[in-house]
mmCIF file with all atom_site columns, C-alpha atoms and ligand atoms in Angstrom:
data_model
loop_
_atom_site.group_PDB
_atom_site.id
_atom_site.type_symbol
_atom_site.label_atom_id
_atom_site.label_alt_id
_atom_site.label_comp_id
_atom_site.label_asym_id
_atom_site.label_entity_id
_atom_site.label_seq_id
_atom_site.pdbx_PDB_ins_code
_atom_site.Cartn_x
_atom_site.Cartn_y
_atom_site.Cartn_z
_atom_site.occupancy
_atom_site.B_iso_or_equiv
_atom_site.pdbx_formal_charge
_atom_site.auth_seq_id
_atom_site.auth_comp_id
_atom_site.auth_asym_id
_atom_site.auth_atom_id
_atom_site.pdbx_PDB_model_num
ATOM   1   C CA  . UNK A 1 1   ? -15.290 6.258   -7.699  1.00 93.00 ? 16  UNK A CA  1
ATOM   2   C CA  . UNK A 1 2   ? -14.110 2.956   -5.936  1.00 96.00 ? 17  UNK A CA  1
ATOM   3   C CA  . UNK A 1 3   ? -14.449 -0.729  -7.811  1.00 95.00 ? 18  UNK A CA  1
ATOM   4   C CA  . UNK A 1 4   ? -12.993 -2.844  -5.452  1.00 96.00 ? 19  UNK A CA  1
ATOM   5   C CA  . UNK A 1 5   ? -10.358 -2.921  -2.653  1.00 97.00 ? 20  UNK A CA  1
ATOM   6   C CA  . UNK A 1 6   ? -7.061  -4.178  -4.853  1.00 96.00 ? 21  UNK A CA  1
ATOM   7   C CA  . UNK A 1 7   ? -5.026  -4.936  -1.485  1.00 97.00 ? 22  UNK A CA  1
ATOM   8   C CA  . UNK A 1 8   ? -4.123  -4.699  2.283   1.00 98.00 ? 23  UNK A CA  1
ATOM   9   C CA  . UNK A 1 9   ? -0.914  -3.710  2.661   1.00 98.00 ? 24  UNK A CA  1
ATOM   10  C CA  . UNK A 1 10  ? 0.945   -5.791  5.876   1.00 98.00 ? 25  UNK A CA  1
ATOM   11  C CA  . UNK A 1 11  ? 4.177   -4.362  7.013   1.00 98.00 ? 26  UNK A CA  1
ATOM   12  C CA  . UNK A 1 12  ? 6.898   -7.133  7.932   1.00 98.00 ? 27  UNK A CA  1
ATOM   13  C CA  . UNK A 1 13  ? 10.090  -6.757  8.920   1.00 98.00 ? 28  UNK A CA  1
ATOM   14  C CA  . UNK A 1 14  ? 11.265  -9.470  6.494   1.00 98.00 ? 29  UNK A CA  1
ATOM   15  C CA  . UNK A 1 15  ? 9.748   -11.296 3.688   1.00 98.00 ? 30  UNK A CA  1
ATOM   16  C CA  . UNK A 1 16  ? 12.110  -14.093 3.856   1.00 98.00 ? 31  UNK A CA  1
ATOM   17  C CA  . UNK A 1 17  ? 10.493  -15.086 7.631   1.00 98.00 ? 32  UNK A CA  1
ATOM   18  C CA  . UNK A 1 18  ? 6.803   -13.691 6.333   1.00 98.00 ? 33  UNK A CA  1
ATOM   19  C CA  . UNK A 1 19  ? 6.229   -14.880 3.272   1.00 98.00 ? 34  UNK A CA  1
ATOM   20  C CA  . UNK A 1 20  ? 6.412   -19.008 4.518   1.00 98.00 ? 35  UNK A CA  1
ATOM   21  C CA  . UNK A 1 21  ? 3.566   -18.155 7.037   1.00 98.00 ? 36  UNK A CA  1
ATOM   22  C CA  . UNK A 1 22  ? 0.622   -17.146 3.951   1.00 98.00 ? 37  UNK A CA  1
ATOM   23  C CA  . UNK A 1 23  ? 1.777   -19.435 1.355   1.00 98.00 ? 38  UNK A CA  1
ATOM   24  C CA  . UNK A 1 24  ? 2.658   -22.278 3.262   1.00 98.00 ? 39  UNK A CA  1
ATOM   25  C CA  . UNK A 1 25  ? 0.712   -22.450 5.936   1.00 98.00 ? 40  UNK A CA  1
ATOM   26  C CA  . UNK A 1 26  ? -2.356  -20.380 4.749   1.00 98.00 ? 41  UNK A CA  1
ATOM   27  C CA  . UNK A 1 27  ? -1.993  -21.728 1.214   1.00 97.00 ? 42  UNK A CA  1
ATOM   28  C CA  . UNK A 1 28  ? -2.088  -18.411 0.002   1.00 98.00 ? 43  UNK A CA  1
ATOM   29  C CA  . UNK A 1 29  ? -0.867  -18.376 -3.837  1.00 98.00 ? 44  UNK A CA  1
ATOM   30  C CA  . UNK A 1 30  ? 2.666   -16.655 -4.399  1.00 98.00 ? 45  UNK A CA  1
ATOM   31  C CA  . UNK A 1 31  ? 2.590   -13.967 -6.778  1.00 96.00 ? 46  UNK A CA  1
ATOM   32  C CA  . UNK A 1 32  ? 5.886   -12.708 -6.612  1.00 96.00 ? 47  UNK A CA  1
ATOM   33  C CA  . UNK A 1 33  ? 8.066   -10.187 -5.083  1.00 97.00 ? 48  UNK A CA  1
ATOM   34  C CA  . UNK A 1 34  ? 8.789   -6.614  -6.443  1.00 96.00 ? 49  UNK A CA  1
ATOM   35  C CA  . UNK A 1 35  ? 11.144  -3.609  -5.564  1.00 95.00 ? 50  UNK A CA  1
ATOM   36  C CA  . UNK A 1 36  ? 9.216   -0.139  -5.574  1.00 92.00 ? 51  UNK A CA  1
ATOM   37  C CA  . UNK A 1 37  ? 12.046  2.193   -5.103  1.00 92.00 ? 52  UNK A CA  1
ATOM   38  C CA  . UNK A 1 38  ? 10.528  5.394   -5.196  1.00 88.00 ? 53  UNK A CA  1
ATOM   39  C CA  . UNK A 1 39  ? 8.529   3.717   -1.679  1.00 89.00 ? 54  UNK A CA  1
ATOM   40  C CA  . UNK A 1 40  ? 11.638  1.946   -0.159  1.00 95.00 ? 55  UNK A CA  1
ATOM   41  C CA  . UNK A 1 41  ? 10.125  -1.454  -0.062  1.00 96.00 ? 56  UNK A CA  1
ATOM   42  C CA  . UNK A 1 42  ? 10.238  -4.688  -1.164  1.00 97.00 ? 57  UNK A CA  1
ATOM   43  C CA  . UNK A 1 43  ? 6.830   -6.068  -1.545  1.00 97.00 ? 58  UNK A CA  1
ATOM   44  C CA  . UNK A 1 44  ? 5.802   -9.529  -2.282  1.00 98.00 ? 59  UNK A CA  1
ATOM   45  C CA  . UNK A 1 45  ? 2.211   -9.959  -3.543  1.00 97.00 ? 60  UNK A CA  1
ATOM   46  C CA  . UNK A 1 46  ? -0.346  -12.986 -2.265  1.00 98.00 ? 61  UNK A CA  1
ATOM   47  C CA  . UNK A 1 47  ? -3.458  -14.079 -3.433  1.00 97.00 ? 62  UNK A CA  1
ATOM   48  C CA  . UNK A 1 48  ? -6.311  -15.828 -2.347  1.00 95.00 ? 63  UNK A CA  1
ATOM   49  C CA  . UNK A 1 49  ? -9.636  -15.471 -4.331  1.00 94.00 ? 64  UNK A CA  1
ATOM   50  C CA  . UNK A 1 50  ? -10.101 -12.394 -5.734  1.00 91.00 ? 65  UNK A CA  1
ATOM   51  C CA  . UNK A 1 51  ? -8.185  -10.795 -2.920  1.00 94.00 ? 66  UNK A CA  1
ATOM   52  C CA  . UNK A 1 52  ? -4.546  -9.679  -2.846  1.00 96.00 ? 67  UNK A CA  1
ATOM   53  C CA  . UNK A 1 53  ? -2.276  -9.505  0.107   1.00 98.00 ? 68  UNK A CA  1
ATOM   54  C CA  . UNK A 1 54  ? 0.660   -6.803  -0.085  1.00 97.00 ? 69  UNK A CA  1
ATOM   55  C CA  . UNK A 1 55  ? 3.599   -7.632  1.945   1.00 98.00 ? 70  UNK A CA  1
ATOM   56  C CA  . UNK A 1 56  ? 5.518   -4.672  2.856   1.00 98.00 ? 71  UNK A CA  1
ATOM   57  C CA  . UNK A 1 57  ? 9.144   -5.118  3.981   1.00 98.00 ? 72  UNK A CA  1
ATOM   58  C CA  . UNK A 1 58  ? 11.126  -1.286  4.076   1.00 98.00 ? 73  UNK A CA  1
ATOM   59  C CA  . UNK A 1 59  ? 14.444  -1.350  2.061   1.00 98.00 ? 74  UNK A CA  1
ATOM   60  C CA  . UNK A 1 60  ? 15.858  1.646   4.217   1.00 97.00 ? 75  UNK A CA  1
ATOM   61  C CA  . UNK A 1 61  ? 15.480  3.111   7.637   1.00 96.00 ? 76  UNK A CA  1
ATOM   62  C CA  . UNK A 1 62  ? 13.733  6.336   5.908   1.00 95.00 ? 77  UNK A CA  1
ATOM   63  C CA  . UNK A 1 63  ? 10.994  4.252   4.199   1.00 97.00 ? 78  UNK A CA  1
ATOM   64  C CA  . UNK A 1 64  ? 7.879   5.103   5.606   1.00 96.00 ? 79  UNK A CA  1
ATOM   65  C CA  . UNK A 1 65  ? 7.578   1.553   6.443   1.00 98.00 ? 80  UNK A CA  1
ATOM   66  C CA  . UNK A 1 66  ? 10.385  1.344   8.407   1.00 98.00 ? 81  UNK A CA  1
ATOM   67  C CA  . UNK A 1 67  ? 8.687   4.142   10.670  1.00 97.00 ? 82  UNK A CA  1
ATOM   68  C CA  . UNK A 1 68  ? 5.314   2.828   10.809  1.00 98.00 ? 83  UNK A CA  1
ATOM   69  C CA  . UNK A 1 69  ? 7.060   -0.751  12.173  1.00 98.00 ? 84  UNK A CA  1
ATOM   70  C CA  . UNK A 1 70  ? 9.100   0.849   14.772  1.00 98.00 ? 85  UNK A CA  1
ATOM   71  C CA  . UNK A 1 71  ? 6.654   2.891   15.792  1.00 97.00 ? 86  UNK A CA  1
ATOM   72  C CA  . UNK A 1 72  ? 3.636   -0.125  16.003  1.00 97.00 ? 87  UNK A CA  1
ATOM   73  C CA  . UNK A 1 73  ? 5.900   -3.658  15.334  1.00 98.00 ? 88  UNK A CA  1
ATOM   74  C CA  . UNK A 1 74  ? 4.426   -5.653  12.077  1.00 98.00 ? 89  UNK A CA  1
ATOM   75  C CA  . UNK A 1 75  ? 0.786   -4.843  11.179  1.00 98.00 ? 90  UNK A CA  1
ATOM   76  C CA  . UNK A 1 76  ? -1.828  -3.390  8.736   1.00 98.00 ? 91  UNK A CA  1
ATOM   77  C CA  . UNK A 1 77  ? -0.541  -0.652  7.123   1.00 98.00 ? 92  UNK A CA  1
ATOM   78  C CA  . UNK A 1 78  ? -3.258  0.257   4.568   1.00 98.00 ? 93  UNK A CA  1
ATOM   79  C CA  . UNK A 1 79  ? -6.182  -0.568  2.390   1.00 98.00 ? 94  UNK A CA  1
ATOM   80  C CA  . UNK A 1 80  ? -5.916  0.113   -1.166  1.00 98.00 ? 95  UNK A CA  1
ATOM   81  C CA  . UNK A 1 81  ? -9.192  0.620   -3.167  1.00 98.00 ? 96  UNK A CA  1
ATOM   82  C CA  . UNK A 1 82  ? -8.842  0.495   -6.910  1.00 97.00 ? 97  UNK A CA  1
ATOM   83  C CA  . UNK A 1 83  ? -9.940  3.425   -8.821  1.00 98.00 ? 98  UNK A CA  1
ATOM   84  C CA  . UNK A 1 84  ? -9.968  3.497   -12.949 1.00 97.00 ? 99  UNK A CA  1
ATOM   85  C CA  . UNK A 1 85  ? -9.502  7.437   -13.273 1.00 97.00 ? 100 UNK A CA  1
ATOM   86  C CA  . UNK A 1 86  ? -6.771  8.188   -10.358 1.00 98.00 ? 101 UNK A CA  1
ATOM   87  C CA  . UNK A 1 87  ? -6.126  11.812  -11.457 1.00 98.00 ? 102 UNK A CA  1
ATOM   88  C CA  . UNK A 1 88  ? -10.414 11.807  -11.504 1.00 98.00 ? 103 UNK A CA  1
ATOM   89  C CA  . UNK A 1 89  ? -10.469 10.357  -8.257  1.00 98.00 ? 104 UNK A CA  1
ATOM   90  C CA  . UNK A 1 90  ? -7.600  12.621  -6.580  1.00 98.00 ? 105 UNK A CA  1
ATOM   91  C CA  . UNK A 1 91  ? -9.162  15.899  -7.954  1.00 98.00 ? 106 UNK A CA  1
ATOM   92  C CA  . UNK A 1 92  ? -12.485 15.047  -6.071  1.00 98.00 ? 107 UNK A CA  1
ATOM   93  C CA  . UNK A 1 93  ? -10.981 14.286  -2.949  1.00 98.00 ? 108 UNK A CA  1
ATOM   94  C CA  . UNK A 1 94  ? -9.181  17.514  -3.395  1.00 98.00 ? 109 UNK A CA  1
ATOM   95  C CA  . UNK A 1 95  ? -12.438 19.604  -4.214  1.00 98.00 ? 110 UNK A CA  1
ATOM   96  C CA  . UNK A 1 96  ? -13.683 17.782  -1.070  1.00 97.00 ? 111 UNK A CA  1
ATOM   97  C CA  . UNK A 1 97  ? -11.128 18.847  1.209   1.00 96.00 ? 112 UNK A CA  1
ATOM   98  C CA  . UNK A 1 98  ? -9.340  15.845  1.947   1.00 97.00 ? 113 UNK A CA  1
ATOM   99  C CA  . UNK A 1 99  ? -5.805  15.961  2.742   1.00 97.00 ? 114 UNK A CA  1
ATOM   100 C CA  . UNK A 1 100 ? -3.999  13.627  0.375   1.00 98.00 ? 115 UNK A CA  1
ATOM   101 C CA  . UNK A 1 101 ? -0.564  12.239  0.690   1.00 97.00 ? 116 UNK A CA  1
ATOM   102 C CA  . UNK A 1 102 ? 0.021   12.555  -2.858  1.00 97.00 ? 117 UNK A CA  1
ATOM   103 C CA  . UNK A 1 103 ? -1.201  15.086  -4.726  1.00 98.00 ? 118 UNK A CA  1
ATOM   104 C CA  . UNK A 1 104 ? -0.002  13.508  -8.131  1.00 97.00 ? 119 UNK A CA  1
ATOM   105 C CA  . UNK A 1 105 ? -0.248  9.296   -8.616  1.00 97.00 ? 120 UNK A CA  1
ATOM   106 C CA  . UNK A 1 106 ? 3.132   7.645   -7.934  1.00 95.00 ? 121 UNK A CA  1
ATOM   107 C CA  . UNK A 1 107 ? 4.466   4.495   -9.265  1.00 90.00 ? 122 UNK A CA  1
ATOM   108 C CA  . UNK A 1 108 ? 3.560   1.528   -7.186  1.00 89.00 ? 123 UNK A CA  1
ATOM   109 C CA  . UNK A 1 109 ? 4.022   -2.216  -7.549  1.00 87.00 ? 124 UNK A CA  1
ATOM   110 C CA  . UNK A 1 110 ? 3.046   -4.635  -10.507 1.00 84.00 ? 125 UNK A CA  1
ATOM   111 C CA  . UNK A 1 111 ? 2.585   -1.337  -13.025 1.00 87.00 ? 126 UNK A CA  1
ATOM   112 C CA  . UNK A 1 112 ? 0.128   0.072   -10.628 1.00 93.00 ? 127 UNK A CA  1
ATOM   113 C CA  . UNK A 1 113 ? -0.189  4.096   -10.364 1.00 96.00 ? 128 UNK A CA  1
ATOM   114 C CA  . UNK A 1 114 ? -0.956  4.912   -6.784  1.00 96.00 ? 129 UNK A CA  1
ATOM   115 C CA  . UNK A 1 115 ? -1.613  7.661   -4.014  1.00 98.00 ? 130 UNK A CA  1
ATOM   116 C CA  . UNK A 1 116 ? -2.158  7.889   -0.377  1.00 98.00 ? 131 UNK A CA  1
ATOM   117 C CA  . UNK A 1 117 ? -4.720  9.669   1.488   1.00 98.00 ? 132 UNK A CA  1
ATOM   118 C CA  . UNK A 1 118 ? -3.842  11.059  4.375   1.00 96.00 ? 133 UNK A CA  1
ATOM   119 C CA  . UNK A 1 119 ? -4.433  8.538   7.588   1.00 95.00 ? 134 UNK A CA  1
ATOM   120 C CA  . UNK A 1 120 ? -5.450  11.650  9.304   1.00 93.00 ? 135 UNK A CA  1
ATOM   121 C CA  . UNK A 1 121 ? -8.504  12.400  7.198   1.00 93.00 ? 136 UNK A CA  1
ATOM   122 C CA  . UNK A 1 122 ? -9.030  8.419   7.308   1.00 94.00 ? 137 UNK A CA  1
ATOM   123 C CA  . UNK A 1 123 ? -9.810  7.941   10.849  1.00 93.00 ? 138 UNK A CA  1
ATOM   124 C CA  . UNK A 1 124 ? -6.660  6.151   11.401  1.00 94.00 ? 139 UNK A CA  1
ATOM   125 C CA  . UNK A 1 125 ? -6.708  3.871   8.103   1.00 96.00 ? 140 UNK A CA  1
ATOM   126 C CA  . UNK A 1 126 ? -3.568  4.543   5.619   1.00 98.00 ? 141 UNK A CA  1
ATOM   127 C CA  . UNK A 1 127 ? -5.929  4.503   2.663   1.00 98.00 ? 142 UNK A CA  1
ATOM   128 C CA  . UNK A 1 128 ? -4.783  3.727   -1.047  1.00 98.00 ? 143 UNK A CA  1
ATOM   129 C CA  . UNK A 1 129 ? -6.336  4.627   -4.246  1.00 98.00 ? 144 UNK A CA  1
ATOM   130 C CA  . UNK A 1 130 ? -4.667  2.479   -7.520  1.00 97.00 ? 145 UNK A CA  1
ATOM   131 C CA  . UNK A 1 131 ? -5.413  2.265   -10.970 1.00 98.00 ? 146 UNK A CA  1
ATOM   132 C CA  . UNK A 1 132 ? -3.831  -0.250  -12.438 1.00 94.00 ? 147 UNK A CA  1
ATOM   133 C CA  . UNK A 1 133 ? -2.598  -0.120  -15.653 1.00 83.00 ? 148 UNK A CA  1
ATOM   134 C CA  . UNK A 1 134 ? -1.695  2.969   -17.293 1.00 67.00 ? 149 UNK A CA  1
HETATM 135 N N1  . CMX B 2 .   ? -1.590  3.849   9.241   1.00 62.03 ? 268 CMX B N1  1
HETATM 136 C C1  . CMX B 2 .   ? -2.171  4.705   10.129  1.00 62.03 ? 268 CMX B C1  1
HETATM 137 N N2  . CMX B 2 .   ? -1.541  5.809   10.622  1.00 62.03 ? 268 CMX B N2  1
HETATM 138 C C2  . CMX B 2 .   ? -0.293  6.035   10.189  1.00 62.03 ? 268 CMX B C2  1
HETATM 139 C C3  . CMX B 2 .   ? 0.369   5.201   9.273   1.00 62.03 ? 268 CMX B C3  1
HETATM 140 C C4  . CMX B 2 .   ? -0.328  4.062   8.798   1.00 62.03 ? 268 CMX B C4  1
HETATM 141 N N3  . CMX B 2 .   ? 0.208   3.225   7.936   1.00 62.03 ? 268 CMX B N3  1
HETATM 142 N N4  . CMX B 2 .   ? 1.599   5.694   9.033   1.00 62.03 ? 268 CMX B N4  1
HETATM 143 C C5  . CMX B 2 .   ? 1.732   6.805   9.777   1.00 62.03 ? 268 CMX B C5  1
HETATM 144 N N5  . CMX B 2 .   ? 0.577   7.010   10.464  1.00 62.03 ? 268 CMX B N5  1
HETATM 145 C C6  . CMX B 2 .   ? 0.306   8.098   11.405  1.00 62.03 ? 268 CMX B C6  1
HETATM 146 C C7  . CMX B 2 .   ? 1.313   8.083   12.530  1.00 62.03 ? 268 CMX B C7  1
HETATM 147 O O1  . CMX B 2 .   ? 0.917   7.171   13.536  1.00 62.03 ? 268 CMX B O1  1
HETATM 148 C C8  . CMX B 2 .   ? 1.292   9.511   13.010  1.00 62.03 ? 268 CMX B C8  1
HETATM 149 O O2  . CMX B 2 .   ? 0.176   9.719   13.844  1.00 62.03 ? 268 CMX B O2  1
HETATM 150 P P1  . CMX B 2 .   ? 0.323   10.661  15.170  1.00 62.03 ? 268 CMX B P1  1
HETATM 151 O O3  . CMX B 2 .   ? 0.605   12.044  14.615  1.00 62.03 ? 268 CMX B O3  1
HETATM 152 O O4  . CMX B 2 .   ? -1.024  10.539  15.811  1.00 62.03 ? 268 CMX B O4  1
HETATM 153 O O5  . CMX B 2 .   ? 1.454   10.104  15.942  1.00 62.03 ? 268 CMX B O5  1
HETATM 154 C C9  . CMX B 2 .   ? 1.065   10.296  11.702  1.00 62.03 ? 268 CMX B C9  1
HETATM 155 O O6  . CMX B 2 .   ? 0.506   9.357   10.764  1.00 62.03 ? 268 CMX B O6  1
HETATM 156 C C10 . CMX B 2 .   ? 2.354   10.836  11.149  1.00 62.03 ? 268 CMX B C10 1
HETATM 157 O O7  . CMX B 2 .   ? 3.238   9.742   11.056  1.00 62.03 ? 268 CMX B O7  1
HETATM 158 P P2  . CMX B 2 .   ? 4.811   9.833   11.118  1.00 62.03 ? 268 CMX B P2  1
HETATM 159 O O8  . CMX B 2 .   ? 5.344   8.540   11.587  1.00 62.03 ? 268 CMX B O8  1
HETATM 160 O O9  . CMX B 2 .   ? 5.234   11.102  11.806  1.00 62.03 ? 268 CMX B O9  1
HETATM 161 O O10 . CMX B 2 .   ? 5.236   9.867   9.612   1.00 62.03 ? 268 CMX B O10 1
HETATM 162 P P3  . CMX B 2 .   ? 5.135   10.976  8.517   1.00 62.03 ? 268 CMX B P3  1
HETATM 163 O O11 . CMX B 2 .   ? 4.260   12.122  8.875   1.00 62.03 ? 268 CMX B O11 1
HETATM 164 O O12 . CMX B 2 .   ? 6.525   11.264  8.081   1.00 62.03 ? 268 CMX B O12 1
HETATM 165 O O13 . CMX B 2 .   ? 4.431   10.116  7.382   1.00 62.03 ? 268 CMX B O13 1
HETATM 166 C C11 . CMX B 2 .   ? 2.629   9.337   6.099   1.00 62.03 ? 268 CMX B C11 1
HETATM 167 C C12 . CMX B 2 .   ? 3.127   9.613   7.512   1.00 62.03 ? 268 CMX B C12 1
HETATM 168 C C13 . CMX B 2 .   ? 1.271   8.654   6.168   1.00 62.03 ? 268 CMX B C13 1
HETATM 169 C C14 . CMX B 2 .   ? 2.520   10.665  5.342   1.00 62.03 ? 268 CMX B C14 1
HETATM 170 C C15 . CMX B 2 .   ? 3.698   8.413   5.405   1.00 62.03 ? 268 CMX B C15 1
HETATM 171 O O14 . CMX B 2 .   ? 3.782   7.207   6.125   1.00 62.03 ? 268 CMX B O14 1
HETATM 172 C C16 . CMX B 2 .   ? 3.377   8.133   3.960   1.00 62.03 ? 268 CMX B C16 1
HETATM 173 O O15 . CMX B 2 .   ? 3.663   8.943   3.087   1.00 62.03 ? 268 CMX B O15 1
HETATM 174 N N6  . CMX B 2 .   ? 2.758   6.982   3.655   1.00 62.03 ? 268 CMX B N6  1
HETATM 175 C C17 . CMX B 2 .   ? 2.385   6.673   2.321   1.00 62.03 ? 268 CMX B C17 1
HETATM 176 C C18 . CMX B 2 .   ? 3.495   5.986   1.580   1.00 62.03 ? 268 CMX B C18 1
HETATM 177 C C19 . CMX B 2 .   ? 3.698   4.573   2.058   1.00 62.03 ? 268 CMX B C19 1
HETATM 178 O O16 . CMX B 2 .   ? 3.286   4.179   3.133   1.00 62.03 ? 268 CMX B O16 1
HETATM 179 N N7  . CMX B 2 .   ? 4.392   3.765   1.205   1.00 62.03 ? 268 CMX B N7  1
HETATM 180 C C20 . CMX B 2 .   ? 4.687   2.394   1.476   1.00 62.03 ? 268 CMX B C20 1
HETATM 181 C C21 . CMX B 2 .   ? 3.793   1.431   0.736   1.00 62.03 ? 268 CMX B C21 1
HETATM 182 C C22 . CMX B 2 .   ? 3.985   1.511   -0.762  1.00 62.03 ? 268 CMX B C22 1
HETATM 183 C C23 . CMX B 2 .   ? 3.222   0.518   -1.606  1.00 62.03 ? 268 CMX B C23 1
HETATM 184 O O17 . CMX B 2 .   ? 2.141   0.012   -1.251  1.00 62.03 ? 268 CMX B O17 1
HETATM 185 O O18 . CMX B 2 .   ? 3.730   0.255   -2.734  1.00 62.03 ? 268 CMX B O18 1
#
């Protein structure tokens, strides 16, 4: 069901005083930075490899991101694996009993389709599934 993991999401407080630390200092390549409204964040995307880092800075005191900083400060806020059926991949989880976030993919950054499984079913890990593409 899983390919790959796509991303790890890092929640920041601002990605004007984050994004200097991976691409200058780490050397991390800039990717870009992206508004997913129907999240409330700004994210700004970082590669290195393969491998993607999502920044994840909220864009309003409701975004779940804003909660998840004042309730733990700056962090890892999830792990997204990439999937290439997400309406496949939801219904199983479904059949399986696992709580999902999102019952039906939402939009997510860089033309990505997206949903959340619950981090209480995850042992703790916010846990994405993303097909990207459409
Ligand atoms: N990782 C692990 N646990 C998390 C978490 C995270 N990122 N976010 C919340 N939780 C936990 C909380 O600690 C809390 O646990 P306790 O009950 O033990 O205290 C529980 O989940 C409920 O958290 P809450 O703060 O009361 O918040 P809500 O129930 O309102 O929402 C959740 C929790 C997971 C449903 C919500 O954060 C959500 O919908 N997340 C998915 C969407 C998202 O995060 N979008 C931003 C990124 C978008 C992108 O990548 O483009």
């Amino acid at each position: 069901m899983l390919t790959k993991i796509n991303h790890i999401g890092i929640a920041v407080q601002s990605l004007d005083a984050a994004i200097p630390f991976y691409r200058d200092n780490l050397g991390m390549a800039f990717a870009g930075i992206e508004e997913v409204p129907e999240q409330k964040v700004r994210v700004a995307m970082l590669e290195v490899g393969e491998s993607k880092i999502e920044l994840l800075e909220p864009t309003s005191s409701e975004s779940p991101v804003a909660k998840f900083i004042e309730k733990n400060g700056a962090g890892i806020h999830h792990i997204a694996y990439e999937v290439t059926d997400i309406e496949a991949a939801i219904a199983r989880l479904l059949s399986d009993g696992v709580r999902m976030v999102d019952e039906k993919p939402r939009n997510g950054a860089h033309g990505t389709r997206i949903a959340f499984i619950h981090p209480k079913t995850t042992l703790g890990v916010l846990t994405e599934l993303c097909q990207v593409g459409h």
